[in-house]
Coordinates of C-alpha atoms and ligand atoms in Angstrom, one line a residue:
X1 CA 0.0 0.0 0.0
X2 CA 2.5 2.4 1.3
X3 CA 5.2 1.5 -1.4
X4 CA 1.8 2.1 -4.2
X5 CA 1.4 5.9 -2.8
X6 CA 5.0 6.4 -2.9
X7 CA 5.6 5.1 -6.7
X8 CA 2.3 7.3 -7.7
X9 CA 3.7 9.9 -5.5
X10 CA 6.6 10.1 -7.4
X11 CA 5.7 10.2 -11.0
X12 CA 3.3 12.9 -9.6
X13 CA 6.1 15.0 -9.1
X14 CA 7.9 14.3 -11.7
X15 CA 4.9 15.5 -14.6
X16 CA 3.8 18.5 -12.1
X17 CA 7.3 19.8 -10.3
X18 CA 7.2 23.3 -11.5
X19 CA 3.1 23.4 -11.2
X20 CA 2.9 22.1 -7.7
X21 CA 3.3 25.0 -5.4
X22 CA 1.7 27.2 -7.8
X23 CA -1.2 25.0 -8.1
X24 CA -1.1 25.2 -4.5
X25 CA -0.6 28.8 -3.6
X26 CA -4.0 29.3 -6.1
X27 CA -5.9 26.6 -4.3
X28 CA -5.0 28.1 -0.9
X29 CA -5.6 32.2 -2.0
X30 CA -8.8 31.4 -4.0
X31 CA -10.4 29.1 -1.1
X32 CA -9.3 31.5 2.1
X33 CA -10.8 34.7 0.0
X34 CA -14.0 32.7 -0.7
X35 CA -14.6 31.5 2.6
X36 CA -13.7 34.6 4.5
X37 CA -16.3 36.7 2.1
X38 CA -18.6 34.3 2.9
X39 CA -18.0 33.9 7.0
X40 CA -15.8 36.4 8.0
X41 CA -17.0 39.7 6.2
X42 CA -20.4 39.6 5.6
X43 CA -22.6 39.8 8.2
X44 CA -24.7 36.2 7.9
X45 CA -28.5 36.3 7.3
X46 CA -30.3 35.9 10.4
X47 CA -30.9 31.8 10.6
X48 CA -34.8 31.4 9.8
X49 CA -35.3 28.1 11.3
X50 CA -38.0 27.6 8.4
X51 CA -38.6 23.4 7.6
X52 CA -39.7 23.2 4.1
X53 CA -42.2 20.3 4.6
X54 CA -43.8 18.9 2.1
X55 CA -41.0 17.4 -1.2
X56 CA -43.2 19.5 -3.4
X57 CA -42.1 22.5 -2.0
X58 CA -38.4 21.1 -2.3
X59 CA -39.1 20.1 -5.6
X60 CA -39.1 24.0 -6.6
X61 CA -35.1 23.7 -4.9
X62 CA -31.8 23.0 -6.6
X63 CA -30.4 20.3 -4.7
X64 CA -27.1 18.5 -5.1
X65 CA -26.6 14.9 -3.9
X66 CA -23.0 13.8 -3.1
X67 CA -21.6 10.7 -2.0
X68 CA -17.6 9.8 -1.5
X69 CA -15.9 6.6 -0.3
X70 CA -15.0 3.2 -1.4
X71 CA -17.7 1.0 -3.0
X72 CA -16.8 -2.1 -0.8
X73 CA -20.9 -3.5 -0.1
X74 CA -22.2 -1.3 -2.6
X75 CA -24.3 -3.8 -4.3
X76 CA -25.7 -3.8 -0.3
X77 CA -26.2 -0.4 -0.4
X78 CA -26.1 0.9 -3.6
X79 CA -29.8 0.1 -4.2
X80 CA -30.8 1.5 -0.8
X81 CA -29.3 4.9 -1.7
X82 CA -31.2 4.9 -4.9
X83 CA -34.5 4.1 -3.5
X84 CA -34.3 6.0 -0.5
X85 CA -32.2 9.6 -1.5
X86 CA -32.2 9.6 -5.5
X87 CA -35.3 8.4 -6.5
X88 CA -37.2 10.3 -3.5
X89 CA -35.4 13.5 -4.4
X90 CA -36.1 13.0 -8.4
X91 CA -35.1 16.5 -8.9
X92 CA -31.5 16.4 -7.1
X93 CA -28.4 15.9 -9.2
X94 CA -25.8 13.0 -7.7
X95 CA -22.7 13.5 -7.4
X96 CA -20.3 11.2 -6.7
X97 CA -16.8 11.2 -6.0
X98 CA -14.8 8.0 -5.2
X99 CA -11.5 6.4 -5.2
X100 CA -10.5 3.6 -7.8
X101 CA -9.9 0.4 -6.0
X102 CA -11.1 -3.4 -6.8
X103 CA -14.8 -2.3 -5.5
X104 CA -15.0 0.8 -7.7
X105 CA -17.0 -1.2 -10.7
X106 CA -20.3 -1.5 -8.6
X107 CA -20.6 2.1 -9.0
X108 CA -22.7 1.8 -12.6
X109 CA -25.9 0.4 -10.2
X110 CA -25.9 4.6 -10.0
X111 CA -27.1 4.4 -13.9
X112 CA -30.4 4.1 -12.9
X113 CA -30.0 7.7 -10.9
X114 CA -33.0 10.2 -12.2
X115 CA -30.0 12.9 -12.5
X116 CA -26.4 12.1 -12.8
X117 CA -24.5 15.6 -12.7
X118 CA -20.9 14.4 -12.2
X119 CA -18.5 11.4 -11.7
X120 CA -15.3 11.5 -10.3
X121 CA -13.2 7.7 -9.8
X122 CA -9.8 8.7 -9.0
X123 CA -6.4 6.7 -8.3
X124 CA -5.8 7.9 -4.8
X125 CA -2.4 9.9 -4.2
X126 CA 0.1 10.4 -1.2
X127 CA -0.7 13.3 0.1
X128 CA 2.6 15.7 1.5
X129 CA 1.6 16.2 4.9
X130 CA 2.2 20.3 6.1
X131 CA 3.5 21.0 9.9
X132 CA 0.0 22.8 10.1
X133 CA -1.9 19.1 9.1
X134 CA 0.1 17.3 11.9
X135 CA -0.1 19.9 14.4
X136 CA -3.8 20.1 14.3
X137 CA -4.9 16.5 13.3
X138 CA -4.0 13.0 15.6
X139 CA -3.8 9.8 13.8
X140 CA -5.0 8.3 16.9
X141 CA -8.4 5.7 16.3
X142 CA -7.7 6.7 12.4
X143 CA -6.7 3.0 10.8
X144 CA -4.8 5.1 7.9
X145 CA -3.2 7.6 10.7
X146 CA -3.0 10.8 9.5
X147 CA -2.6 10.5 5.8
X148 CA -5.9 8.4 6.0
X149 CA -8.0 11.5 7.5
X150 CA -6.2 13.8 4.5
X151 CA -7.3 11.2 2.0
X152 CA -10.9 11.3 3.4
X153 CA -10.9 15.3 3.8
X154 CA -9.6 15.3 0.1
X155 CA -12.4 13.2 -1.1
X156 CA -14.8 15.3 1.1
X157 CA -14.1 18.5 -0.5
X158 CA -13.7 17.3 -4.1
X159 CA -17.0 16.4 -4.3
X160 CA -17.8 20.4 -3.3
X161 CA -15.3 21.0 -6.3
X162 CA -17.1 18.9 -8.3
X163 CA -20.6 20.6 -7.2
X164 CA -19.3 24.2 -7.7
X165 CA -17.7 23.5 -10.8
X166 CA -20.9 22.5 -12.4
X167 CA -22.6 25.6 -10.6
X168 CA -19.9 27.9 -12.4
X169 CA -20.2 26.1 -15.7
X170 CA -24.4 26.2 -15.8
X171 CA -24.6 29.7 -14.0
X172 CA -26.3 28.5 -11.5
X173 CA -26.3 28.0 -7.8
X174 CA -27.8 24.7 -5.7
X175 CA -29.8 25.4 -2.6
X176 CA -29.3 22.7 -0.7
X177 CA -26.3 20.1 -1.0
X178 CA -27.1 16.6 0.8
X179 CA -23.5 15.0 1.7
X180 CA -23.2 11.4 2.6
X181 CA -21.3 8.2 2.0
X182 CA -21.5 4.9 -0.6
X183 CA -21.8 2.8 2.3
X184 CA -24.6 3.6 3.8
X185 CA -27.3 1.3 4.1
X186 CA -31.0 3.3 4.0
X187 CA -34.1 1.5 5.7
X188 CA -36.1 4.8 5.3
X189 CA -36.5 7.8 2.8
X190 CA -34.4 10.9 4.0
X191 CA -36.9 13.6 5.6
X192 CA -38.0 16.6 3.8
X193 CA -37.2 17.7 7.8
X194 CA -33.8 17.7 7.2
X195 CA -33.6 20.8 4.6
X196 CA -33.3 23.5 7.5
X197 CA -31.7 26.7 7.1
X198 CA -29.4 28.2 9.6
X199 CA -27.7 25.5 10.6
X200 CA -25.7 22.7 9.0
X201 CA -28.0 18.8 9.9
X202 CA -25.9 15.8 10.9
X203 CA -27.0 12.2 12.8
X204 CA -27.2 12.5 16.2
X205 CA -24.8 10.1 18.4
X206 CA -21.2 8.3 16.9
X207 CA -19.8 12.1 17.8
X208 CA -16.4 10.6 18.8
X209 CA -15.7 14.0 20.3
X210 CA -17.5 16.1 17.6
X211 CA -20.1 15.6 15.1
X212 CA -20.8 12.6 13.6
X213 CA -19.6 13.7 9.9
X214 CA -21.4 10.5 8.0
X215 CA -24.3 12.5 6.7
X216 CA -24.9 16.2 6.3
X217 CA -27.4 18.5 5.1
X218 CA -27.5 22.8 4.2
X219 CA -27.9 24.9 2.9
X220 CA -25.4 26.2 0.2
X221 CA -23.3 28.3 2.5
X222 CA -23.4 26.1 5.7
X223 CA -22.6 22.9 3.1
X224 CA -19.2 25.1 1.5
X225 CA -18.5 25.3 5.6
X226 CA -19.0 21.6 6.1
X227 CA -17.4 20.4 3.4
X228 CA -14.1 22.7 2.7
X229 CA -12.6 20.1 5.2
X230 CA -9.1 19.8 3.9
X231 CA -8.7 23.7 3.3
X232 CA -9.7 24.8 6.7
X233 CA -7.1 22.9 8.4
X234 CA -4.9 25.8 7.8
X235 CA -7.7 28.2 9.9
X236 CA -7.9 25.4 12.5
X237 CA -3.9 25.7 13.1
X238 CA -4.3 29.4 13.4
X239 CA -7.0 29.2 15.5
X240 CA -5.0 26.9 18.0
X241 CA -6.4 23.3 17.8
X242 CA -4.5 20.9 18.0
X243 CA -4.8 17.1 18.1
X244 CA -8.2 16.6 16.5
X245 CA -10.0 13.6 14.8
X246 CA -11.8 13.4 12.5
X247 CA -15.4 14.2 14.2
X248 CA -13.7 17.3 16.3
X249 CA -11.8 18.8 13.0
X250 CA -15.4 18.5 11.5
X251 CA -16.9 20.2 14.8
X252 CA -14.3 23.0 15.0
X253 CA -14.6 24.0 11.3
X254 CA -18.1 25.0 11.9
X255 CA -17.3 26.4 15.2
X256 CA -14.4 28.6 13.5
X257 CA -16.9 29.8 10.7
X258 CA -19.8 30.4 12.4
X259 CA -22.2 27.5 11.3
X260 CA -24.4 25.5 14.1
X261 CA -24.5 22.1 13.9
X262 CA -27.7 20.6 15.0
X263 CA -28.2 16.8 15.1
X264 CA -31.1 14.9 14.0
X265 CA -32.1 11.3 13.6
X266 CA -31.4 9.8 10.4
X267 CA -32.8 5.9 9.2
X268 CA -29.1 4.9 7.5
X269 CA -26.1 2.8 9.3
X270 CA -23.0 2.4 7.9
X271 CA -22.2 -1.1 6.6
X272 CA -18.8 -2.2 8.0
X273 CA -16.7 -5.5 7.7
X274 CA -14.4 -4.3 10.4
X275 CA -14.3 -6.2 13.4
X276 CA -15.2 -4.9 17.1
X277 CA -15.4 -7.2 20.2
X278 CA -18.6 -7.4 22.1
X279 CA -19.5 -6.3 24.4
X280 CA -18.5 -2.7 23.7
X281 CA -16.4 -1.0 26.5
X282 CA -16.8 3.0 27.1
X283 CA -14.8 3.6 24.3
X284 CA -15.7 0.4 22.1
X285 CA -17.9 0.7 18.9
X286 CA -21.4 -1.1 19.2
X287 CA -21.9 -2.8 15.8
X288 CA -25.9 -2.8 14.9
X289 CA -28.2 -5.5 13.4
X290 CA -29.2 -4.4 9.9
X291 CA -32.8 -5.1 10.6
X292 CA -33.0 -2.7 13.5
X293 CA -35.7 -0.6 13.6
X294 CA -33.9 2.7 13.7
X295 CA -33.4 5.1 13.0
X296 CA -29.5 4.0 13.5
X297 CA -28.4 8.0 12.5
X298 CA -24.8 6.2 10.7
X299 CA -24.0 3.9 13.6
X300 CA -22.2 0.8 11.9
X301 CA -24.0 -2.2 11.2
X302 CA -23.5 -5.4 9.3
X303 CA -26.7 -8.5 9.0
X304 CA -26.8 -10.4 11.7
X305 CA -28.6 -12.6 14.0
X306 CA -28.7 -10.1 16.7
X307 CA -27.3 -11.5 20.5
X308 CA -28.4 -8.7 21.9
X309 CA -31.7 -6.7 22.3
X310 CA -33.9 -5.1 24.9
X311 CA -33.0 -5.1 28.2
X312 CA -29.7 -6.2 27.3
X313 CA -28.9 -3.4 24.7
X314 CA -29.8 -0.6 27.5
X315 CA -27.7 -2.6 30.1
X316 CA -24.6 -3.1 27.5
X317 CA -25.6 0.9 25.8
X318 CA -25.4 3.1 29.2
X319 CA -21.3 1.6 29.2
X320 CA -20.7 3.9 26.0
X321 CA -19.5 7.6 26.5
X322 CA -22.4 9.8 25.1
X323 CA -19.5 12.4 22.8
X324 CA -18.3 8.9 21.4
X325 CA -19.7 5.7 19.9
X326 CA -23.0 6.3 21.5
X327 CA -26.4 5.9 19.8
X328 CA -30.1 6.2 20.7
X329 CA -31.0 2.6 21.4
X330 CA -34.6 3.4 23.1
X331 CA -37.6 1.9 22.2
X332 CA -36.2 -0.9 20.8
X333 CA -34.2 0.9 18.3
X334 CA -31.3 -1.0 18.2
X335 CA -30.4 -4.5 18.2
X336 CA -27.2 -5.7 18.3
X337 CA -23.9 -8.0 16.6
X338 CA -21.5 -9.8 17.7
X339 CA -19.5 -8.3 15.8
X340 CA -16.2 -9.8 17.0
X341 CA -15.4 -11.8 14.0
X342 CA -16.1 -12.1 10.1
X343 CA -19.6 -11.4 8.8
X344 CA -21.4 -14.9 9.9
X345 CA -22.3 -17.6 7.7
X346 CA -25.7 -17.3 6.1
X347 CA -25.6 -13.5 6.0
X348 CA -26.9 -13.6 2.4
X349 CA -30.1 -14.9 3.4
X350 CA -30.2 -12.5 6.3
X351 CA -29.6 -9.7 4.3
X352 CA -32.5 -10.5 1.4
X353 CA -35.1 -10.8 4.2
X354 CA -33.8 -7.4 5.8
X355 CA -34.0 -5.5 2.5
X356 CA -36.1 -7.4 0.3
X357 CA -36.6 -8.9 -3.2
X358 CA -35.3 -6.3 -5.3
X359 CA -32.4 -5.8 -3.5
X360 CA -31.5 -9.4 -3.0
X361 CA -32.1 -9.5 -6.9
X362 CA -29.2 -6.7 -7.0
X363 CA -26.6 -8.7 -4.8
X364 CA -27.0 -11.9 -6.9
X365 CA -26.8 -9.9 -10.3
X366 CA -23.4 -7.9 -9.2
X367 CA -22.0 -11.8 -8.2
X368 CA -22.7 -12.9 -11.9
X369 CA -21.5 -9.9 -14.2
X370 CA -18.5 -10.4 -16.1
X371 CA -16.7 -7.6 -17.5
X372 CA -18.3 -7.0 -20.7
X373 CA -21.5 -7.2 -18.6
X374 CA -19.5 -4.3 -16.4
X375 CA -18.5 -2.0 -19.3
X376 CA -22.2 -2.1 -20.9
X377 CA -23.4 -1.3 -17.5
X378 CA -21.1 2.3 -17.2
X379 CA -21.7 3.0 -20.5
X380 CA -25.5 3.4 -20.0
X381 CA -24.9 5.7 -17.1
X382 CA -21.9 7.4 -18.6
X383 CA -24.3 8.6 -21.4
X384 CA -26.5 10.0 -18.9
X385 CA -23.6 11.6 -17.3
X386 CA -22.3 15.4 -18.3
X387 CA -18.7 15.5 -16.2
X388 CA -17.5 12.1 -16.6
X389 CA -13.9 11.9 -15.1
X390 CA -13.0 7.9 -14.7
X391 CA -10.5 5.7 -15.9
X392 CA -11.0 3.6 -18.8
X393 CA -13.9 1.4 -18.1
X394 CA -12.3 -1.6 -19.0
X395 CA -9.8 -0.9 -16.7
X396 CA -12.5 -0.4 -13.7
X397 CA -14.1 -3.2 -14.7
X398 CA -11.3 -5.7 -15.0
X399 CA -9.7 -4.2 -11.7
X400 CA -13.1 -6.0 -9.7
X401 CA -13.8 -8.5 -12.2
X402 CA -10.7 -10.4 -12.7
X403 CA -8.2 -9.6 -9.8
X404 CA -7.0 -12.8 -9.8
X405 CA -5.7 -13.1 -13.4
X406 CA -4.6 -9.2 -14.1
X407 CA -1.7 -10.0 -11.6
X408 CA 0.0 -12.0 -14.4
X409 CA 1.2 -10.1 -17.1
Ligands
NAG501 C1 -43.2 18.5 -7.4 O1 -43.9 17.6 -6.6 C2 -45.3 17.5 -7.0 C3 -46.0 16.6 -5.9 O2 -45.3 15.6 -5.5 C4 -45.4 16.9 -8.4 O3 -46.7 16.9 -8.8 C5 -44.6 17.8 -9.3 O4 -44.6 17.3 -10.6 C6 -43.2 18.0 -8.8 N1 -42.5 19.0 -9.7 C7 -41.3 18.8 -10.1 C8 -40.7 20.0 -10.9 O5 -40.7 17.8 -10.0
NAG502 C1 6.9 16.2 1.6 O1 7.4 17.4 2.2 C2 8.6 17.1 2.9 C3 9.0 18.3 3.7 O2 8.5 19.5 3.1 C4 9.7 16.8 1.8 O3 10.9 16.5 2.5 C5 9.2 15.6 1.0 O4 10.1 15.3 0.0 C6 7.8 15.8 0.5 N1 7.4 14.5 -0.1 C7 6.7 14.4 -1.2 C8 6.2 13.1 -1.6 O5 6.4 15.4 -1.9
NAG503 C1 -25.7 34.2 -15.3 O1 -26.9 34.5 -14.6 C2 -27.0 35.9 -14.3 C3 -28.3 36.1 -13.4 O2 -29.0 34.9 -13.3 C4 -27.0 36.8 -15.5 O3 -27.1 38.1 -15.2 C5 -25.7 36.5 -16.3 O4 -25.8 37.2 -17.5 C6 -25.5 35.0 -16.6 N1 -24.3 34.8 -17.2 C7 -24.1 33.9 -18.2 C8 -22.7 33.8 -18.7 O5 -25.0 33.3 -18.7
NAG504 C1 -19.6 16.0 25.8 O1 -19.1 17.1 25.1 C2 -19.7 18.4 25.3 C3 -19.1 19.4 24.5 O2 -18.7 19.0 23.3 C4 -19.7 18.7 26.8 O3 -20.4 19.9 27.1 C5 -20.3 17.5 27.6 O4 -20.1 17.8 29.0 C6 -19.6 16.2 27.2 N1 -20.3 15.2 27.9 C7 -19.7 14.1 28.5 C8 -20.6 13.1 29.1 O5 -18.5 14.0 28.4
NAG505 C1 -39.9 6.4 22.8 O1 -41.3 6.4 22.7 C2 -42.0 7.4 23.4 C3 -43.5 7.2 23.2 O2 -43.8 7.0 21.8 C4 -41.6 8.8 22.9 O3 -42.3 9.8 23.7 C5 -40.1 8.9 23.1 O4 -39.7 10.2 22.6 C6 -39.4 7.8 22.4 N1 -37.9 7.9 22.8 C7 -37.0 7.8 21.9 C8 -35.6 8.0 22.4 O5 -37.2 7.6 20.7
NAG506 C1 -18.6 -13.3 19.9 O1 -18.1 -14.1 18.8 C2 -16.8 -14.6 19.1 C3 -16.4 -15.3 17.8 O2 -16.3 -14.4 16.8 C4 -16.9 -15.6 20.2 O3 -15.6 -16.1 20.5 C5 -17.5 -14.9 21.4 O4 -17.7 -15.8 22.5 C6 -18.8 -14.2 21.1 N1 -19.2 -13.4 22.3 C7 -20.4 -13.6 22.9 C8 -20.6 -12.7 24.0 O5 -21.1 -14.5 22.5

């Protein structure tokens, strides 16, 4: 991995040595200028805490949809994010912006998107970390350390670079930009609710000392706030943090510019294969049953047979620390895994009943395409598709599709 990012890393700076700090010095002037007009100088509009609340009122709205991360389950959740974001927000361009890895070809289940705006699959770079980045980030509870949270910021805030770039080229502005992540699992439609002005919307609980940056919703001034993640470091540092996560970096942003966050529940969990041992200690991660009622606001989760539920999920729930893996788990909201070892056998079956017969349909179909089947499959959506930024599809395809035999040249 680490010898990957320093070969790309390199003939990186061999094509862009002269470009690279200018490149830089641009990014850096252009972004501080724009967000200080837009936090520091003008006074802000009064927050009207106005709930649009009906769809058909959004329906008159710009909105922008943008998801990031790796595809890992995205045949799980994929079709969840459809039904339950894109298709319910039919209006609302998607955006997505993701890195290329073996995963990356379940991304063309998004061809059936009402509106696909732009889509970004990227080799991931080394990024040079600056005194300022290690000064105010820790790598601490991070599984990529530091350069994992830069990678994550970057991917963040090009999808905001996507979105204003489209903006600039259609002379146009979005209202409201809707930011979440590829693995999310959806049992419920996002609420019209959710679309508040004033402040920036994100899941209550998994605050691990901030805000629980899985989801968020603004408007389009709170969202350039939210998501300008890997450009605000640099105000961070001179504002004196120092040490932060992820979930504080995200908290202290706002805090530096201004923009209330204000949590809400949300019905999404985040599908993980990583492993956490049960029970949960005060710092521990409690892994949730898919089926859960919810809403599970982003907690992780993975399809189980629960172990735990009712009495026992308050008893082994009231362990947690409330500002860090802690979630609502009354009124039978929550179920819990055992989530100490690999996804159990049988999970298929689990799964199907969880999220029903379409869905299952999906996971069995991704398990027979080949890559012809794969290429077809992006070409429909790239069609459909005005910024298309990707490598070749073959090569997305085959990358998935036949990892086993592309190792031999
Ligand atoms: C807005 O929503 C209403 C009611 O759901 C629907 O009839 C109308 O066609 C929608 N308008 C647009 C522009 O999507
Ligand atoms: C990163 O920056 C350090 C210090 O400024 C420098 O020594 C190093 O060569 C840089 N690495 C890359 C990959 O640019
Ligand atoms: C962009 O829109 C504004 C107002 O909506 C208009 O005044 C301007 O002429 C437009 N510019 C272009 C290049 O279309
Ligand atoms: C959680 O953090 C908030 C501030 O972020 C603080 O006011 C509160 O006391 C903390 N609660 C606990 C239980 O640590
Ligand atoms: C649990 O249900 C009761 C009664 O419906 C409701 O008043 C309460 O807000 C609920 N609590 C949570 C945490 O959902
Ligand atoms: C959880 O699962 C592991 C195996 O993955 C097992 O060793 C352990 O006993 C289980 N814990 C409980 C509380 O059942």
């Amino acid at each position: 991995m680490l010898k990957k990012f320093t070969n790309l890393a390199f003939q990186w700076r061999l094509s862009l040595l002269s470009l690279t700090p200018l490149i830089l010095f641009f990014f850096l002037l252009t972004n501080s200028i724009y967000l200080n007009q837009l936090f520091h100088n003008s006074t802000p509009s009064p927050p009207h805490h106005q709930i649009l609340n009906k769809n058909s009122d959004l329906n008159q709205t710009r909105i922008a949809i943008c998801l990031v991360g790796g595809a890992r389950r995205f045949e799980l959740t994929g079709p969840s994010i459809l039904k339950n974001l894109l298709e319910e927000y039919k209006n609302a361009d998607l955006f997505l912006n993701a890195p290329l890895d073996g995963d990356a070809y379940k991304f063309f289940l998004l061809k059936r998107a009402p509106r696909i705006a732009g889509v970004r699959i990227f080799e991931p770079e080394f990024m040079n970390e600056t005194q300022a980045q290690i000064r105010v980030l820790t790598a601490d509870n991070s599984p990529n350390g530091i350069q994992g949270l830069l990678q994550y910021f970057n991917l963040v805030e090009g999808c905001l670079n996507l979105i204003t770039s489209y903006e600039s080229k259609h002379n146009f502005t979005y209202d409201w930009i809707v930011r979440t992540r590829v693995d999310g699992y959806w049992s419920a439609p996002l609420s019209p609710a959710a679309f508040t002005h004033g402040s920036y919307l994100v899941p209550e609980g998994s605050r691990y000392s901030g805000l629980n940056d899985r989801l968020g919703v603004g408007d389009r001034s709170t969202s350039i706030a939210a998501l300008s993640r890997l450009s605000l470091v640099d105000e961070l540092n001179v504002a004196g943090y120092e040490r932060l996560n992820s979930e504080a970096a995200f908290e202290a942003q706002l805090n530096v510019l201004g923009v209330r966050g204000k949590e809400m529940r949300f019905p999404f969990c985040v599908v993980s294969d990583r492993q956490y041992s049960f029970p949960p200690d005060r710092y521990g991660v409690p892994v949730a049953s898919m089926a859960s009622k919810g809403p599970l606001s982003g907690a992780k989760c993975r399809p189980c047979k629960p172990i735990c539920r009712g009495q026992c999920v308050a008893k082994t729930m009231k362990e947690l620390d409330k500002n860090w893996s802690w979630t609502e788990y009354k009124n039978g909201s929550l179920d819990l895994c055992n989530a100490s070892g690999e996804w159990e056998n049988g999970w298929e079956e689990i799964f199907d009943r969880i999220a029903g017969k379409d869905a299952a349909k999906e996971r069995i179909e991704m398990k027979e395409l080949d890559v012809k089947g794969c290429v077809k499959k992006f070409q429909a959506m790239k069609r459909r598709t005005e910024r298309w930024e990707t490598p070749a599809l073959v090569r997305i395809c085959r990358l998935g599709l036949e990892r086993f035999e592309s190792s031999t040249p």
